[in-house]
Amino acid sequence: MRRTGALALLSALAHGTLAAAGSLPRGVGPEFAKFYTTKSTFKCIGNPSVTLEPSQINDNSCDCPDGSDEPGTAACAHIDPLSPEQPLQGSLTCTTNATNALPGFWCANAGHVGSYIPFMYVNDGVCDYDLCCDGSDESAHVGGVQCENRCDTIGKEYRRLEEERRQSNERSVKRRRTLVKEARELRRRVEAKVAALKSELEGLEHKKGDLQKKYEDIERSERNRVVKVEGQGGKLGILVNLAKTRVSELRNALDKLLDQRDDLQARVEQLEEILTKLKDEYNPNFNDEGVKAAVKSWEDYAAGQASETKAGVPDEDIVEMLKEDGETSGINWAEFERLDASDVDVVYNWEAYLPPSLNDFVREKINVVRIWAMDNGILADSRSGANSESRQLTAAREALEATKSDILSTTRSLEDQQRDLEKDYGPDGIFRALKGKCVSSDVGEYEYELCWNDRTTQKSKKGHGNTNMGNFVRIDKEMADEEERADGKSLGKGERLVLRYENGQGCWNGPNRRTDVWLACAESDELWRVSESEKCVYRMEVGTPAACEDTQKPGPSVKDEL
Ligand code: MAN
């Protein structure tokens, strides 16, 4: 085989022709037959002013400027655009400057597929079976070459392979349909999530409104409370605190007094002892009037003490009084501190006698005046001072804040899902079904990996770590021009989807790595080839059912389409 048959075969297929026998001159393709049906004279196709005798057709002499008189010989091969330029007799420039009116020599290839081959291959002594299985290109038997007709065998094999390809393509397209279904379902789920998040958000907004109102009501009612039970704000609170302090002061004074009493008691006992000793031991014969008077006074004092009954507080009672206040002794102040009602509540009891609607109205009006009075310093603002917030208000504030934070996170999730719905997931949104999946392949010292909608990675097999070759950015389309391969693992020719992965790891002394992922139809996802066209610019060729063309379009409601 001197050149690939793809061009000729495709050309033939494009015209949808099969070889057909006829009485046309050798090498005339079916679409040019009409130019060769006249019996009298032949007009050159591109130059109808030039007329020739029928015998001049295929006489191995190039008479038409466009070569149309030699469809079955190589006589006009020099004007074949595929032939090297040659001097042309009679041409002013002496070079080929015309275009052959015919695409080439037509091999009918009965039993196979008809095709054109370049004129220069005609009668060159080589059987070009890949293009001309019927051997008609070597009718002159140059050098004794005999090209048998092999179209039966070649045609059979061709049809077998074609059938194989057709079946494989059918399977690929089926697989694609499954992927489209999966993608639709995934999208539907995201849409459902969006709807759920929206209604959740609505609920949260309502809740926030209620909690906000509740918080403000509690806050207002706290501001309205002129006398607070807790803390320093109210009269009762102040009274409780004053009483507590006073009792504590009195207890301390009593404690000290008791000490002083005991001290004085001891000293009195000491003095009584001294005087008793004086009385017992003084000498009455000395006739000392001062001593005698002192002894007399002491005797009178002692006699008075003996007859006097003492009505004092028992010591046990005093000890009891000195014990710290608490739940089991003295006053339990905590009980007073825990009281939740204010002593001015009674003032508001009139509310109970009014209808509820009027109640709210009157309360609201009073509150406005009260807050105005507080704001203007006429009434004490019960909110001022540390720790003045009630547990009820704290709980209301915390509930409100928790709901606000729920709203934030729900909004974020909703935005994520909405962004996802706007993303380009390719034709029929098919790449949504591949999200999270990866394909990889060993090439040299690396394992290369492609993760759909995510990133491409170069993994060192020598343990040098992984290199990001790009992150998915978008889907493009480009024309591929690759030879078909026997194993079918080729991009082929035509428009192909190209996934762009950019902004990968920086290249030493160069830009960030990027990868173009070219896709072709295949039965399963497979990374066929990886190449580095220039430093840190990679190209992956990947087979996937996602890239197959389905002539039977899926139904409506797919918004992911490109
Ligand atoms: C590594 C690999 C190569 C790349 C060079 C650039 O060796 O990522 O693909 O060409 O770095 O320095």
Coordinates of C-alpha atoms and ligand atoms in Angstrom, one line a residue:
M1 CA 0.0 0.0 0.0
R2 CA 1.5 3.3 -1.1
R3 CA -1.0 5.6 0.5
T4 CA -4.0 5.3 2.7
G5 CA -7.3 4.4 1.2
A6 CA -9.2 6.7 3.6
L7 CA -9.4 9.6 1.2
A8 CA -10.7 7.6 -1.7
L9 CA -13.0 5.4 0.4
L10 CA -14.5 8.4 2.1
S11 CA -14.9 10.1 -1.2
A12 CA -16.7 7.1 -2.6
L13 CA -18.8 6.9 0.5
A14 CA -19.7 10.5 0.3
H15 CA -21.2 9.9 -3.1
G16 CA -22.9 6.9 -1.7
T17 CA -21.9 4.8 -4.7
L18 CA -21.1 1.1 -5.2
A19 CA -19.2 -0.1 -8.1
A20 CA -21.5 -0.6 -11.1
A21 CA -20.6 -2.0 -14.4
G22 CA -21.3 0.0 -17.5
S23 CA -20.0 1.0 -20.9
L24 CA -18.3 4.2 -19.7
P25 CA -14.7 4.8 -20.5
R26 CA -12.3 3.2 -18.0
G27 CA -11.8 5.2 -14.8
V28 CA -14.9 7.4 -15.0
G29 CA -16.7 7.7 -11.7
P30 CA -20.5 7.5 -11.6
E31 CA -21.0 11.3 -11.0
F32 CA -19.0 12.1 -14.2
A33 CA -20.8 9.6 -16.4
K34 CA -23.0 12.2 -18.0
F35 CA -20.0 13.9 -19.6
Y36 CA -19.0 10.7 -21.4
T37 CA -22.3 9.5 -22.9
T38 CA -22.1 11.5 -26.2
K39 CA -21.1 9.4 -29.2
S40 CA -20.0 12.0 -31.6
T41 CA -17.6 14.4 -29.9
F42 CA -16.3 14.8 -26.4
K43 CA -16.1 18.2 -24.8
C44 CA -13.4 18.7 -22.1
I45 CA -15.4 19.1 -18.8
G46 CA -13.8 22.3 -17.6
N47 CA -13.1 23.6 -21.1
P48 CA -16.2 22.8 -23.3
S49 CA -14.7 24.8 -26.2
V50 CA -12.2 22.1 -26.6
T51 CA -13.8 19.2 -28.5
L52 CA -12.2 15.9 -29.1
E53 CA -12.9 12.7 -31.0
P54 CA -14.3 9.9 -28.8
S55 CA -11.2 7.9 -29.8
Q56 CA -9.1 10.5 -28.0
I57 CA -10.5 9.4 -24.6
N58 CA -8.1 7.3 -22.8
D59 CA -5.6 7.3 -25.7
N60 CA -2.8 8.0 -23.2
S61 CA -2.3 11.5 -24.4
C62 CA -3.4 14.5 -22.3
D63 CA -5.5 16.6 -24.6
C64 CA -7.9 18.5 -22.3
P65 CA -6.4 21.3 -20.2
D66 CA -8.3 19.8 -17.2
G67 CA -7.2 16.2 -18.0
S68 CA -10.8 15.1 -18.4
D69 CA -10.0 13.2 -21.6
E70 CA -7.8 10.7 -19.7
P71 CA -10.0 9.3 -16.9
G72 CA -8.4 5.9 -17.2
T73 CA -4.7 6.5 -17.7
A74 CA -1.9 8.4 -16.0
A75 CA -1.4 10.7 -19.0
C76 CA -2.8 13.7 -17.2
A77 CA -1.4 12.8 -13.8
H78 CA 0.8 15.8 -13.9
I79 CA -2.2 18.1 -13.4
D80 CA -3.5 16.0 -10.6
P81 CA -3.2 18.3 -7.5
L82 CA -1.7 15.3 -5.7
S83 CA 1.1 14.9 -8.2
P84 CA 4.4 16.8 -8.1
E85 CA 4.4 19.9 -10.3
Q86 CA 5.7 19.2 -13.8
P87 CA 6.4 21.3 -16.9
L88 CA 3.3 21.4 -19.0
Q89 CA 3.7 21.5 -22.8
G90 CA 2.2 24.7 -24.3
S91 CA 1.8 26.3 -20.9
L92 CA 3.2 29.9 -20.7
T93 CA 4.7 29.2 -17.3
C94 CA 5.7 25.7 -18.4
T95 CA 4.3 24.5 -15.1
T96 CA 1.1 22.8 -14.0
N97 CA -1.4 25.6 -13.5
A98 CA -4.6 23.7 -14.2
T99 CA -6.8 21.6 -12.0
N100 CA -7.9 18.2 -13.1
A101 CA -11.7 18.1 -13.5
L102 CA -11.7 14.5 -12.2
P103 CA -10.9 13.6 -8.6
G104 CA -8.9 10.6 -9.7
F105 CA -9.1 7.2 -11.4
W106 CA -12.4 5.5 -10.5
C107 CA -12.1 1.9 -9.3
A108 CA -15.5 0.4 -9.4
N109 CA -14.5 -2.3 -6.9
A110 CA -17.6 -4.4 -7.5
G111 CA -18.3 -6.5 -4.4
H112 CA -16.7 -3.8 -2.3
V113 CA -16.8 0.0 -2.2
G114 CA -15.9 2.0 -5.3
S115 CA -13.2 4.6 -4.9
Y116 CA -10.9 7.1 -6.6
I117 CA -7.2 6.7 -6.7
P118 CA -4.7 9.4 -7.8
F119 CA -3.9 9.2 -11.5
M120 CA -0.2 8.7 -10.9
Y121 CA -1.0 5.3 -9.4
V122 CA -2.6 4.1 -12.6
N123 CA -0.6 1.7 -14.7
D124 CA 2.5 2.2 -12.5
G125 CA 3.1 -1.5 -12.2
V126 CA 1.9 -1.7 -8.5
C127 CA -1.4 -3.3 -7.5
D128 CA -3.1 -0.8 -5.1
Y129 CA -5.5 -3.2 -3.5
D130 CA -6.2 -1.0 -0.5
L131 CA -7.8 1.5 -2.9
C132 CA -8.5 -0.5 -6.0
C133 CA -9.3 -4.1 -5.0
D134 CA -10.5 -5.0 -8.4
G135 CA -7.0 -4.4 -9.9
S136 CA -8.5 -2.1 -12.6
D137 CA -5.7 0.5 -12.0
E138 CA -3.2 -1.8 -13.7
S139 CA -5.0 -2.6 -17.0
A140 CA -1.9 -2.0 -19.0
H141 CA 0.0 -4.8 -17.1
V142 CA 3.1 -2.6 -17.0
G143 CA 6.1 -4.9 -16.5
G144 CA 3.8 -7.9 -16.7
V145 CA 2.0 -7.0 -13.5
Q146 CA -1.4 -8.8 -13.2
C147 CA -3.7 -7.5 -10.5
E148 CA -6.3 -10.1 -9.7
N149 CA -9.7 -8.9 -8.5
R150 CA -9.7 -9.3 -4.7
C151 CA -12.8 -7.4 -4.0
D152 CA -14.7 -10.5 -2.8
T153 CA -12.3 -11.2 0.1
I154 CA -11.5 -7.6 0.8
G155 CA -15.2 -6.6 0.6
K156 CA -16.2 -9.4 2.9
E157 CA -13.6 -8.4 5.5
Y158 CA -14.5 -4.8 5.1
R159 CA -18.2 -5.6 5.7
R160 CA -17.3 -7.7 8.7
L161 CA -15.3 -4.9 10.2
E162 CA -18.0 -2.4 9.3
E163 CA -20.6 -4.6 11.0
E164 CA -18.3 -4.9 14.0
R165 CA -17.9 -1.1 14.1
R166 CA -21.6 -0.6 13.6
Q167 CA -22.4 -2.9 16.5
S168 CA -19.8 -1.3 18.7
N169 CA -21.2 2.1 17.8
E170 CA -24.7 0.9 18.6
R171 CA -23.5 -0.3 22.0
S172 CA -21.7 3.0 22.6
V173 CA -24.7 5.0 21.7
K174 CA -26.8 2.8 24.0
R175 CA -24.4 3.5 26.8
R176 CA -24.5 7.2 26.0
R177 CA -28.3 7.1 26.3
T178 CA -27.9 5.5 29.8
L179 CA -25.5 8.2 30.7
V180 CA -27.9 10.9 29.5
K181 CA -30.6 9.3 31.6
E182 CA -28.3 9.3 34.6
A183 CA -27.3 12.9 33.9
R184 CA -30.9 13.9 33.8
E185 CA -31.7 12.2 37.0
L186 CA -28.7 13.9 38.7
R187 CA -29.8 17.2 37.4
R188 CA -33.4 16.5 38.6
R189 CA -32.0 15.8 42.0
V190 CA -30.1 19.1 42.1
E191 CA -33.2 20.9 41.0
A192 CA -35.2 19.2 43.7
K193 CA -32.5 20.2 46.2
V194 CA -32.7 23.8 45.0
A195 CA -36.5 23.7 45.5
A196 CA -36.1 22.1 49.0
L197 CA -33.4 24.6 50.0
K198 CA -35.6 27.5 48.7
S199 CA -38.5 26.4 50.8
E200 CA -36.2 25.7 53.8
L201 CA -34.9 29.2 53.4
E202 CA -38.4 30.6 53.3
G203 CA -39.3 28.7 56.5
L204 CA -36.1 30.0 58.1
E205 CA -36.9 33.6 57.1
H206 CA -40.3 33.3 58.7
K207 CA -38.7 31.8 61.8
K208 CA -36.2 34.6 61.8
G209 CA -39.1 37.1 61.6
D210 CA -40.9 35.5 64.5
L211 CA -37.7 35.2 66.6
Q212 CA -36.8 38.8 65.8
K213 CA -40.2 39.9 67.0
K214 CA -40.0 37.7 70.1
Y215 CA -36.5 39.1 70.9
E216 CA -37.6 42.6 70.5
D217 CA -40.8 42.0 72.6
I218 CA -38.7 40.5 75.4
E219 CA -36.1 43.3 75.1
R220 CA -38.9 45.9 75.2
S221 CA -40.6 44.3 78.1
E222 CA -37.3 44.3 79.9
R223 CA -36.7 47.9 79.2
N224 CA -40.2 48.5 80.4
R225 CA -39.6 46.8 83.7
V226 CA -38.9 49.8 86.0
V227 CA -38.1 47.6 89.0
K228 CA -36.1 44.6 88.4
V229 CA -36.1 41.7 90.7
E230 CA -32.6 40.6 89.9
G231 CA -29.5 42.8 90.2
Q232 CA -29.4 46.4 91.2
G233 CA -32.2 47.8 89.1
G234 CA -35.4 47.6 91.2
K235 CA -36.5 48.8 94.6
L236 CA -37.1 45.3 95.9
G237 CA -33.8 44.2 94.6
I238 CA -32.1 47.2 96.3
L239 CA -33.9 46.5 99.5
V240 CA -32.9 42.8 99.4
N241 CA -29.4 43.7 98.9
L242 CA -29.4 46.4 101.6
A243 CA -31.0 44.0 104.1
K244 CA -28.5 41.3 103.3
T245 CA -25.6 43.7 103.8
R246 CA -27.2 45.1 107.0
V247 CA -27.8 41.7 108.5
S248 CA -24.2 40.7 107.6
E249 CA -22.9 43.9 109.3
L250 CA -25.0 43.3 112.5
R251 CA -23.8 39.7 112.6
N252 CA -20.2 40.8 112.4
A253 CA -20.9 43.4 115.2
L254 CA -22.6 40.8 117.4
D255 CA -19.6 38.5 116.9
K256 CA -17.2 41.2 117.9
L257 CA -19.4 42.2 120.9
L258 CA -19.5 38.6 122.0
D259 CA -15.7 38.5 122.0
Q260 CA -15.6 41.8 123.9
R261 CA -18.1 40.4 126.5
D262 CA -16.0 37.3 127.0
D263 CA -12.9 39.4 127.4
L264 CA -14.6 41.7 129.9
Q265 CA -16.1 38.7 131.8
A266 CA -12.6 37.3 132.2
R267 CA -11.3 40.6 133.5
V268 CA -14.2 41.0 136.0
E269 CA -13.5 37.5 137.3
Q270 CA -9.9 38.4 137.7
L271 CA -10.8 41.6 139.6
E272 CA -13.3 39.7 141.8
E273 CA -10.6 37.3 142.6
I274 CA -8.2 40.1 143.6
L275 CA -10.9 41.7 145.8
T276 CA -11.9 38.4 147.4
K277 CA -8.3 37.8 148.2
L278 CA -8.0 41.4 149.7
K279 CA -11.1 40.8 151.8
D280 CA -9.8 37.5 153.1
E281 CA -6.3 38.6 153.8
Y282 CA -6.4 42.2 154.9
N283 CA -5.5 43.0 158.6
P284 CA -8.5 44.7 160.4
N285 CA -6.2 45.7 163.3
F286 CA -4.4 48.3 161.2
N287 CA -7.5 50.3 161.2
D288 CA -7.0 51.6 157.7
E289 CA -10.2 53.4 156.9
G290 CA -9.7 53.2 153.1
V291 CA -9.1 49.5 153.1
K292 CA -12.1 48.9 155.4
A293 CA -14.4 51.0 153.1
A294 CA -13.2 49.1 150.0
V295 CA -13.8 45.7 151.7
K296 CA -17.2 46.9 152.8
S297 CA -18.1 47.9 149.2
W298 CA -16.9 44.7 147.8
E299 CA -19.0 42.7 150.3
D300 CA -22.1 44.7 149.4
Y301 CA -21.3 44.2 145.6
A302 CA -20.8 40.5 146.1
A303 CA -24.0 40.2 148.1
G304 CA -26.0 42.1 145.4
Q305 CA -24.5 39.8 142.6
A306 CA -25.6 36.7 144.5
S307 CA -29.2 37.8 144.9
E308 CA -29.5 39.1 141.2
T309 CA -30.9 36.7 138.6
K310 CA -29.3 37.2 135.1
A311 CA -31.9 37.4 132.2
G312 CA -29.4 37.3 129.2
V313 CA -29.6 35.7 125.7
P314 CA -28.5 32.1 125.9
D315 CA -25.1 31.5 124.2
E316 CA -26.6 28.8 122.0
D317 CA -29.0 31.3 120.5
I318 CA -26.2 33.7 119.8
V319 CA -24.2 31.0 118.1
E320 CA -27.2 30.1 116.0
M321 CA -27.6 33.8 115.0
L322 CA -23.9 34.0 114.0
K323 CA -24.2 31.1 111.5
E324 CA -24.1 32.3 107.8
D325 CA -27.5 32.7 106.1
G326 CA -28.4 29.9 103.8
E327 CA -31.0 27.3 103.0
T328 CA -30.8 25.7 106.5
S329 CA -30.2 28.7 108.7
G330 CA -31.1 32.3 109.0
I331 CA -32.6 33.9 105.9
N332 CA -32.4 32.2 102.5
W333 CA -31.7 35.3 100.4
A334 CA -31.5 33.3 97.2
E335 CA -35.2 32.8 97.4
F336 CA -35.8 36.5 97.2
E337 CA -33.2 36.9 94.4
R338 CA -34.8 34.3 92.3
L339 CA -38.2 35.9 92.3
D340 CA -39.3 36.7 88.8
A341 CA -42.1 39.1 89.4
S342 CA -41.5 42.7 90.1
D343 CA -43.2 44.5 92.9
V344 CA -44.7 46.8 90.4
D345 CA -46.5 44.0 88.6
V346 CA -49.4 44.6 90.7
V347 CA -49.6 48.1 89.2
Y348 CA -50.2 46.5 85.8
N349 CA -52.9 44.2 87.0
W350 CA -55.4 46.5 85.4
E351 CA -54.5 44.8 82.2
A352 CA -56.4 41.7 83.3
Y353 CA -59.6 43.7 83.4
L354 CA -59.3 45.0 79.8
P355 CA -60.2 43.1 76.6
P356 CA -57.0 41.6 75.0
S357 CA -57.2 43.8 71.9
L358 CA -57.3 47.0 74.1
N359 CA -54.7 45.6 76.3
D360 CA -52.1 45.3 73.5
F361 CA -52.9 48.8 72.3
V362 CA -52.7 50.4 75.7
R363 CA -49.5 48.4 76.6
E364 CA -47.9 49.5 73.3
K365 CA -48.7 53.1 74.0
I366 CA -47.4 53.0 77.5
N367 CA -44.3 51.3 76.3
V368 CA -43.7 54.0 73.8
V369 CA -43.9 56.6 76.5
R370 CA -41.8 54.5 78.9
I371 CA -39.1 54.0 76.3
W372 CA -39.2 57.7 75.5
A373 CA -38.9 58.4 79.2
M374 CA -35.9 56.0 79.5
D375 CA -34.2 57.4 76.5
N376 CA -34.6 60.8 77.9
G377 CA -33.3 59.9 81.3
I378 CA -36.6 60.4 83.1
L379 CA -36.9 56.7 84.0
A380 CA -34.0 54.4 84.8
D381 CA -33.1 52.1 81.9
S382 CA -33.2 48.7 83.4
R383 CA -31.0 47.3 80.6
S384 CA -27.9 49.3 81.7
G385 CA -25.2 47.7 83.6
A386 CA -23.4 44.4 83.1
N387 CA -25.3 41.1 83.3
S388 CA -28.5 43.0 83.1
E389 CA -29.8 40.7 80.3
S390 CA -32.3 38.1 81.5
R391 CA -32.0 34.4 80.7
Q392 CA -35.1 34.7 78.6
L393 CA -33.6 37.5 76.5
T394 CA -30.3 35.6 76.1
A395 CA -32.2 32.6 74.9
A396 CA -34.2 34.7 72.5
R397 CA -31.1 36.3 71.2
E398 CA -29.3 33.0 70.8
A399 CA -32.2 31.4 69.0
L400 CA -32.3 34.4 66.6
E401 CA -28.6 34.2 66.0
A402 CA -28.7 30.5 65.4
T403 CA -31.5 31.0 62.8
K404 CA -29.5 33.8 61.1
S405 CA -26.5 31.5 60.9
D406 CA -28.8 28.7 59.5
I407 CA -30.0 31.1 56.9
L408 CA -26.4 31.9 55.9
S409 CA -25.4 28.3 55.5
T410 CA -28.6 27.4 53.7
T411 CA -28.2 30.3 51.3
R412 CA -24.6 29.2 50.6
S413 CA -25.8 25.7 49.8
L414 CA -28.5 27.0 47.6
E415 CA -26.1 29.2 45.7
D416 CA -23.7 26.2 45.2
Q417 CA -26.6 24.1 43.8
Q418 CA -27.8 27.0 41.5
R419 CA -24.3 27.5 40.2
D420 CA -24.1 23.8 39.5
L421 CA -27.3 24.1 37.4
E422 CA -25.7 26.8 35.4
K423 CA -22.5 24.9 34.7
D424 CA -21.8 23.6 31.2
Y425 CA -21.9 19.8 31.4
G426 CA -21.7 19.3 27.7
P427 CA -24.3 18.0 25.2
D428 CA -27.4 16.7 27.0
G429 CA -25.6 17.6 30.2
I430 CA -23.9 14.2 29.8
F431 CA -20.7 15.0 31.8
R432 CA -22.8 15.3 34.9
A433 CA -23.1 11.5 34.8
L434 CA -19.3 11.2 34.7
K435 CA -18.7 13.6 37.6
G436 CA -16.4 12.1 40.2
K437 CA -15.2 9.4 37.9
C438 CA -11.6 9.1 36.6
V439 CA -9.7 7.1 34.0
S440 CA -6.0 6.5 33.9
S441 CA -3.2 5.0 31.9
D442 CA 0.5 4.1 32.3
V443 CA 2.8 6.0 30.0
G444 CA 6.5 5.7 30.6
E445 CA 7.5 6.8 34.0
Y446 CA 4.1 8.2 34.8
E447 CA 0.6 7.2 35.4
Y448 CA -1.7 9.8 33.9
E449 CA -5.2 10.3 35.3
L450 CA -8.2 12.2 34.0
C451 CA -10.9 13.0 36.4
W452 CA -14.0 14.3 34.7
N453 CA -15.0 17.9 35.6
D454 CA -12.2 17.9 38.0
R455 CA -8.5 17.7 37.1
T456 CA -5.7 15.9 35.2
T457 CA -2.8 14.4 37.1
Q458 CA 0.7 13.1 36.3
K459 CA 1.6 10.5 38.9
S460 CA 5.2 9.5 39.2
K461 CA 5.8 5.8 39.3
K462 CA 9.1 6.5 41.0
G463 CA 7.5 8.0 44.0
H464 CA 8.2 11.6 43.1
G465 CA 4.7 12.6 43.9
N466 CA 1.7 13.8 41.8
T467 CA 1.6 16.8 39.5
N468 CA -1.6 18.7 38.7
M469 CA -1.8 19.1 35.0
G470 CA -4.8 21.4 35.0
N471 CA -8.2 21.9 36.5
F472 CA -11.3 21.6 34.4
V473 CA -12.5 25.0 33.0
R474 CA -14.7 24.5 30.0
I475 CA -15.8 22.4 27.0
D476 CA -14.8 23.4 23.5
K477 CA -15.1 21.9 20.0
E478 CA -12.2 21.5 17.6
M479 CA -11.6 19.7 14.3
A480 CA -9.7 16.5 14.5
D481 CA -7.7 15.1 11.6
E482 CA -6.3 11.8 12.7
E483 CA -6.0 8.5 10.8
E484 CA -8.4 5.8 11.7
R485 CA -6.8 3.0 13.6
A486 CA -7.6 -0.7 13.2
D487 CA -8.4 -0.9 17.0
G488 CA -10.8 2.0 16.6
K489 CA -8.9 4.0 19.3
S490 CA -8.5 7.1 17.3
L491 CA -10.0 10.6 17.2
G492 CA -10.6 10.2 13.5
K493 CA -11.6 13.2 11.5
G494 CA -14.3 15.8 12.2
E495 CA -15.5 18.0 15.0
R496 CA -14.6 16.7 18.4
L497 CA -15.3 17.8 22.0
V498 CA -12.2 19.1 23.7
L499 CA -12.2 19.5 27.5
R500 CA -9.8 22.3 28.7
Y501 CA -8.0 21.7 31.9
E502 CA -5.9 24.8 32.9
N503 CA -3.9 26.4 35.7
G504 CA -2.2 23.2 36.8
Q505 CA 1.1 23.1 38.7
G506 CA 3.6 25.7 37.5
C507 CA 6.2 24.5 35.1
W508 CA 9.8 25.1 36.0
N509 CA 10.7 28.3 34.3
G510 CA 7.5 28.2 32.4
P511 CA 3.7 28.6 32.6
N512 CA 1.2 26.6 34.5
R513 CA 0.6 23.1 33.2
R514 CA -2.5 22.6 31.1
T515 CA -4.2 19.7 29.3
D516 CA -6.4 19.5 26.3
V517 CA -8.6 16.4 26.5
W518 CA -9.8 15.3 23.1
L519 CA -12.8 13.0 23.1
A520 CA -13.9 10.4 20.6
C521 CA -16.8 7.9 20.7
A522 CA -16.0 4.5 22.4
E523 CA -17.9 1.8 24.2
S524 CA -16.3 2.7 27.5
D525 CA -14.2 5.4 29.1
E526 CA -10.5 4.9 28.2
L527 CA -7.5 7.1 28.2
W528 CA -5.9 6.1 24.9
R529 CA -2.9 8.3 24.6
V530 CA -1.1 11.1 26.5
S531 CA 1.5 13.4 24.8
E532 CA 3.3 16.5 25.8
S533 CA 3.2 18.6 22.6
E534 CA 5.3 21.3 24.2
K535 CA 6.7 21.6 27.7
C536 CA 3.9 21.3 30.3
V537 CA 1.2 21.4 27.6
Y538 CA -0.4 18.0 27.5
R539 CA -2.8 16.4 25.2
M540 CA -5.0 13.4 26.2
E541 CA -6.9 11.4 23.7
V542 CA -9.8 9.7 25.4
G543 CA -12.6 7.3 24.2
T544 CA -15.9 7.7 25.9
P545 CA -19.6 6.9 25.1
A546 CA -20.2 10.5 26.2
A547 CA -18.6 11.7 23.0
C548 CA -20.8 9.5 20.7
E549 CA -23.3 11.0 18.4
D550 CA -26.8 9.9 18.9
T551 CA -28.9 10.6 15.9
Q552 CA -32.0 9.7 17.9
K553 CA -32.1 12.8 20.1
P554 CA -33.4 12.4 23.7
G555 CA -36.7 14.1 24.6
P556 CA -37.0 17.7 25.8
S557 CA -36.3 19.1 29.3
V558 CA -32.6 18.9 29.1
K559 CA -31.2 22.3 29.9
D560 CA -27.5 21.3 30.1
E561 CA -27.1 21.2 26.3
L562 CA -24.2 23.2 24.9
Ligands
MAN1 C1 8.2 17.0 35.0 C2 7.0 16.5 34.2 C3 7.2 16.8 32.7 C4 7.5 18.2 32.5 C5 8.7 18.7 33.3 C6 8.9 20.2 33.2 O1 9.3 16.3 34.7 O2 5.9 17.2 34.7 O3 6.0 16.4 32.1 O4 7.8 18.4 31.2 O5 8.4 18.4 34.7 O6 10.0 20.6 33.9

